[in-house]
GROMACS .gro file of C-alpha atoms in nm:
model
  216
    1UNK     CA    1  -4.539  -1.215   3.162
    2UNK     CA    2  -4.194  -1.472   3.200
    3UNK     CA    3  -4.273  -1.644   2.880
    4UNK     CA    4  -4.374  -1.307   2.735
    5UNK     CA    5  -4.012  -1.152   2.813
    6UNK     CA    6  -3.798  -1.476   2.716
    7UNK     CA    7  -4.000  -1.442   2.392
    8UNK     CA    8  -3.895  -1.085   2.331
    9UNK     CA    9  -3.526  -1.142   2.435
   10UNK     CA   10  -3.531  -1.452   2.182
   11UNK     CA   11  -3.663  -1.244   1.913
   12UNK     CA   12  -3.400  -0.966   1.985
   13UNK     CA   13  -3.119  -1.205   1.967
   14UNK     CA   14  -3.258  -1.365   1.634
   15UNK     CA   15  -3.296  -0.983   1.495
   16UNK     CA   16  -2.928  -0.897   1.600
   17UNK     CA   17  -2.813  -1.218   1.480
   18UNK     CA   18  -2.974  -1.150   1.115
   19UNK     CA   19  -2.826  -0.793   1.113
   20UNK     CA   20  -2.479  -0.935   1.203
   21UNK     CA   21  -2.493  -1.180   0.931
   22UNK     CA   22  -2.610  -0.908   0.698
   23UNK     CA   23  -2.323  -0.693   0.786
   24UNK     CA   24  -2.082  -0.972   0.726
   25UNK     CA   25  -2.210  -1.068   0.367
   26UNK     CA   26  -2.209  -0.715   0.255
   27UNK     CA   27  -1.834  -0.648   0.378
   28UNK     CA   28  -1.712  -0.962   0.231
   29UNK     CA   29  -1.906  -0.915  -0.107
   30UNK     CA   30  -1.708  -0.606  -0.123
   31UNK     CA   31  -1.390  -0.720  -0.029
   32UNK     CA   32  -1.386  -1.023  -0.244
   33UNK     CA   33  -1.478  -0.795  -0.565
   34UNK     CA   34  -1.184  -0.568  -0.469
   35UNK     CA   35  -0.918  -0.812  -0.368
   36UNK     CA   36  -1.020  -1.122  -0.501
   37UNK     CA   37  -1.059  -1.457  -0.287
   38UNK     CA   38  -0.709  -1.511  -0.198
   39UNK     CA   39  -0.647  -1.127  -0.121
   40UNK     CA   40  -0.918  -1.091   0.094
   41UNK     CA   41  -0.874  -1.197   0.453
   42UNK     CA   42  -1.148  -1.274   0.724
   43UNK     CA   43  -0.968  -1.002   0.934
   44UNK     CA   44  -1.023  -0.747   0.661
   45UNK     CA   45  -1.397  -0.862   0.611
   46UNK     CA   46  -1.437  -0.836   1.010
   47UNK     CA   47  -1.303  -0.473   1.016
   48UNK     CA   48  -1.555  -0.388   0.724
   49UNK     CA   49  -1.834  -0.538   0.878
   50UNK     CA   50  -1.748  -0.374   1.223
   51UNK     CA   51  -1.752  -0.742   1.398
   52UNK     CA   52  -1.449  -0.920   1.587
   53UNK     CA   53  -1.274  -1.194   1.376
   54UNK     CA   54  -1.421  -1.430   1.611
   55UNK     CA   55  -1.795  -1.362   1.467
   56UNK     CA   56  -1.703  -1.391   1.131
   57UNK     CA   57  -1.532  -1.787   1.199
   58UNK     CA   58  -1.835  -1.826   1.437
   59UNK     CA   59  -2.100  -1.774   1.169
   60UNK     CA   60  -1.916  -1.875   0.826
   61UNK     CA   61  -1.639  -2.101   0.968
   62UNK     CA   62  -1.415  -2.072   0.685
   63UNK     CA   63  -1.355  -1.827   0.405
   64UNK     CA   64  -1.469  -2.077   0.138
   65UNK     CA   65  -1.799  -2.076   0.302
   66UNK     CA   66  -1.820  -1.741   0.337
   67UNK     CA   67  -1.781  -1.667  -0.050
   68UNK     CA   68  -2.025  -1.956  -0.101
   69UNK     CA   69  -2.292  -1.781   0.111
   70UNK     CA   70  -2.207  -1.459  -0.065
   71UNK     CA   71  -2.305  -1.598  -0.374
   72UNK     CA   72  -2.629  -1.784  -0.251
   73UNK     CA   73  -2.712  -1.418  -0.106
   74UNK     CA   74  -2.655  -1.221  -0.428
   75UNK     CA   75  -2.874  -1.535  -0.625
   76UNK     CA   76  -3.156  -1.530  -0.382
   77UNK     CA   77  -3.146  -1.130  -0.308
   78UNK     CA   78  -3.083  -0.967   0.023
   79UNK     CA   79  -3.402  -0.784   0.069
   80UNK     CA   80  -3.657  -1.071   0.022
   81UNK     CA   81  -3.480  -1.394  -0.049
   82UNK     CA   82  -3.620  -1.601  -0.314
   83UNK     CA   83  -3.521  -1.926  -0.507
   84UNK     CA   84  -3.559  -1.841  -0.847
   85UNK     CA   85  -3.791  -2.113  -0.920
   86UNK     CA   86  -4.016  -1.967  -0.676
   87UNK     CA   87  -3.997  -1.608  -0.788
   88UNK     CA   88  -4.258  -1.426  -0.989
   89UNK     CA   89  -4.068  -1.383  -1.300
   90UNK     CA   90  -4.011  -1.768  -1.322
   91UNK     CA   91  -4.400  -1.819  -1.277
   92UNK     CA   92  -4.444  -1.541  -1.567
   93UNK     CA   93  -4.216  -1.728  -1.778
   94UNK     CA   94  -4.420  -2.067  -1.690
   95UNK     CA   95  -4.726  -1.900  -1.775
   96UNK     CA   96  -4.597  -1.764  -2.105
   97UNK     CA   97  -4.801  -1.839  -2.410
   98UNK     CA   98  -4.500  -1.897  -2.642
   99UNK     CA   99  -4.149  -2.027  -2.624
  100UNK     CA  100  -4.006  -1.679  -2.716
  101UNK     CA  101  -4.194  -1.541  -2.462
  102UNK     CA  102  -4.104  -1.770  -2.193
  103UNK     CA  103  -3.756  -1.739  -2.252
  104UNK     CA  104  -3.763  -1.354  -2.293
  105UNK     CA  105  -3.926  -1.359  -1.958
  106UNK     CA  106  -3.693  -1.574  -1.806
  107UNK     CA  107  -3.391  -1.362  -1.940
  108UNK     CA  108  -3.540  -1.042  -1.822
  109UNK     CA  109  -3.633  -1.201  -1.471
  110UNK     CA  110  -3.290  -1.320  -1.434
  111UNK     CA  111  -3.094  -1.030  -1.536
  112UNK     CA  112  -3.108  -0.848  -1.183
  113UNK     CA  113  -2.947  -1.181  -1.039
  114UNK     CA  114  -2.682  -1.175  -1.285
  115UNK     CA  115  -2.603  -0.826  -1.199
  116UNK     CA  116  -2.570  -0.915  -0.851
  117UNK     CA  117  -2.422  -1.264  -0.866
  118UNK     CA  118  -2.214  -1.256  -1.189
  119UNK     CA  119  -1.889  -1.047  -1.057
  120UNK     CA  120  -1.843  -1.233  -0.712
  121UNK     CA  121  -1.922  -1.591  -0.903
  122UNK     CA  122  -1.607  -1.487  -1.166
  123UNK     CA  123  -1.411  -1.410  -0.835
  124UNK     CA  124  -1.463  -1.790  -0.710
  125UNK     CA  125  -1.418  -1.928  -1.064
  126UNK     CA  126  -1.062  -1.736  -1.084
  127UNK     CA  127  -0.969  -1.882  -0.714
  128UNK     CA  128  -1.109  -2.213  -0.818
  129UNK     CA  129  -0.803  -2.257  -1.074
  130UNK     CA  130  -0.575  -2.272  -0.819
  131UNK     CA  131  -0.757  -2.430  -0.512
  132UNK     CA  132  -0.926  -2.763  -0.463
  133UNK     CA  133  -1.141  -2.659  -0.202
  134UNK     CA  134  -1.265  -2.359  -0.387
  135UNK     CA  135  -1.312  -2.558  -0.682
  136UNK     CA  136  -1.582  -2.792  -0.519
  137UNK     CA  137  -1.758  -2.497  -0.409
  138UNK     CA  138  -1.740  -2.377  -0.773
  139UNK     CA  139  -1.866  -2.687  -0.896
  140UNK     CA  140  -2.129  -2.673  -0.654
  141UNK     CA  141  -2.292  -2.332  -0.814
  142UNK     CA  142  -2.190  -2.393  -1.154
  143UNK     CA  143  -2.415  -2.747  -1.104
  144UNK     CA  144  -2.697  -2.536  -0.947
  145UNK     CA  145  -2.699  -2.304  -1.257
  146UNK     CA  146  -2.686  -2.536  -1.518
  147UNK     CA  147  -2.971  -2.752  -1.331
  148UNK     CA  148  -3.172  -2.444  -1.354
  149UNK     CA  149  -3.095  -2.321  -1.694
  150UNK     CA  150  -3.171  -2.684  -1.829
  151UNK     CA  151  -3.500  -2.663  -1.630
  152UNK     CA  152  -3.571  -2.361  -1.819
  153UNK     CA  153  -3.487  -2.484  -2.175
  154UNK     CA  154  -3.718  -2.786  -2.128
  155UNK     CA  155  -3.981  -2.541  -2.032
  156UNK     CA  156  -3.938  -2.340  -2.318
  157UNK     CA  157  -3.915  -2.644  -2.548
  158UNK     CA  158  -4.244  -2.738  -2.433
  159UNK     CA  159  -4.394  -2.439  -2.560
  160UNK     CA  160  -4.243  -2.445  -2.897
  161UNK     CA  161  -3.982  -2.606  -3.121
  162UNK     CA  162  -3.604  -2.561  -3.084
  163UNK     CA  163  -3.399  -2.449  -3.394
  164UNK     CA  164  -3.353  -2.764  -3.590
  165UNK     CA  165  -3.045  -2.950  -3.496
  166UNK     CA  166  -3.061  -2.783  -3.154
  167UNK     CA  167  -3.113  -3.034  -2.861
  168UNK     CA  168  -3.200  -2.975  -2.511
  169UNK     CA  169  -2.826  -3.016  -2.411
  170UNK     CA  170  -2.688  -2.777  -2.689
  171UNK     CA  171  -2.978  -2.526  -2.599
  172UNK     CA  172  -2.887  -2.550  -2.241
  173UNK     CA  173  -2.519  -2.451  -2.306
  174UNK     CA  174  -2.613  -2.195  -2.533
  175UNK     CA  175  -2.816  -2.052  -2.238
  176UNK     CA  176  -2.542  -2.117  -2.013
  177UNK     CA  177  -2.312  -1.884  -2.246
  178UNK     CA  178  -2.542  -1.615  -2.297
  179UNK     CA  179  -2.650  -1.569  -1.938
  180UNK     CA  180  -2.319  -1.661  -1.810
  181UNK     CA  181  -2.136  -1.510  -1.556
  182UNK     CA  182  -1.841  -1.448  -1.764
  183UNK     CA  183  -2.002  -1.300  -2.054
  184UNK     CA  184  -2.190  -1.072  -1.822
  185UNK     CA  185  -1.913  -0.933  -1.651
  186UNK     CA  186  -1.706  -0.911  -1.991
  187UNK     CA  187  -1.976  -0.701  -2.158
  188UNK     CA  188  -2.115  -0.518  -1.866
  189UNK     CA  189  -1.813  -0.422  -1.660
  190UNK     CA  190  -1.525  -0.470  -1.904
  191UNK     CA  191  -1.693  -0.341  -2.217
  192UNK     CA  192  -1.940  -0.106  -2.041
  193UNK     CA  193  -2.237  -0.187  -2.193
  194UNK     CA  194  -2.558  -0.048  -2.045
  195UNK     CA  195  -2.795  -0.313  -1.825
  196UNK     CA  196  -3.113  -0.270  -2.073
  197UNK     CA  197  -2.889  -0.281  -2.416
  198UNK     CA  198  -2.719  -0.628  -2.248
  199UNK     CA  199  -3.065  -0.802  -2.181
  200UNK     CA  200  -3.211  -0.697  -2.498
  201UNK     CA  201  -2.896  -0.828  -2.688
  202UNK     CA  202  -2.932  -1.164  -2.477
  203UNK     CA  203  -3.275  -1.202  -2.546
  204UNK     CA  204  -3.247  -1.150  -2.925
  205UNK     CA  205  -2.931  -1.380  -2.963
  206UNK     CA  206  -3.063  -1.679  -2.736
  207UNK     CA  207  -3.420  -1.689  -2.923
  208UNK     CA  208  -3.213  -1.662  -3.244
  209UNK     CA  209  -2.982  -1.948  -3.140
  210UNK     CA  210  -3.203  -2.162  -2.974
  211UNK     CA  211  -3.560  -2.129  -3.113
  212UNK     CA  212  -3.736  -2.253  -3.444
  213UNK     CA  213  -3.958  -1.922  -3.436
  214UNK     CA  214  -3.724  -1.677  -3.251
  215UNK     CA  215  -3.960  -1.391  -3.339
  216UNK     CA  216  -4.314  -1.516  -3.225
   0.00000   0.00000   0.00000
C-alpha cells in the first residue's frame, strides 16, 4: 500500500511539473513575440504564467535557455512532441515515389511547424545581432535546421536528379531560404499571405528551383 501511495504522489508531482513547464513555455512564447527578447523579462513571464519568479528560474535558469526551449517546443509541437525526422510526414516524404512528391510532402508537413516556430525564431535572430550569448543559441538552432534540410535534399536527390548546375549544397541553401523563418514571417505576417497560398507557392518555387523534373 505504501509503495502505491508513494508512486501516486510521484506521478502527481510529475504531472504538476509538466503543467508548470507548459504554462511557462506558453507565457514566454507570447511575451517574446509581443516584447522581443530583450523587452521580455522573467518577471513578466512569471506573472503571465501565474507562477513565482523563482519557479521560472528553477525550471529554465536563464532567459536565453528559456527562448531556446520555446523554439524547441514550437518545433516539436506542444500536444504530441515529435522530432521532425520521426514524424509521419517525414516518413511519407521518404516513401514518396518521385523527387517532386518527396519535396512536396516535406514542405506540406513542415509548414505547420514553420507556422509555430518561425516568428519566435526571428525574435531570437534579431536579438542575436547584439548579444553573443543569444548568438550561440541562434547558431545552434540554425545549425539544426541546416542539417535537417540537407537530409531532405539528399533524400529528394536520391529519387530524381536535381536541376542542372544545382548541387546538394545549393539546393540546401534554396530550401533554407524558401522554408526559412525570415521568408515565412515576411509573407505570412507582414504581407498577409494565407497559409495555403504560401505553402502552394513554396512547393512550386522550390521544385522549379531545385529539380530537373519539377512537375513530375
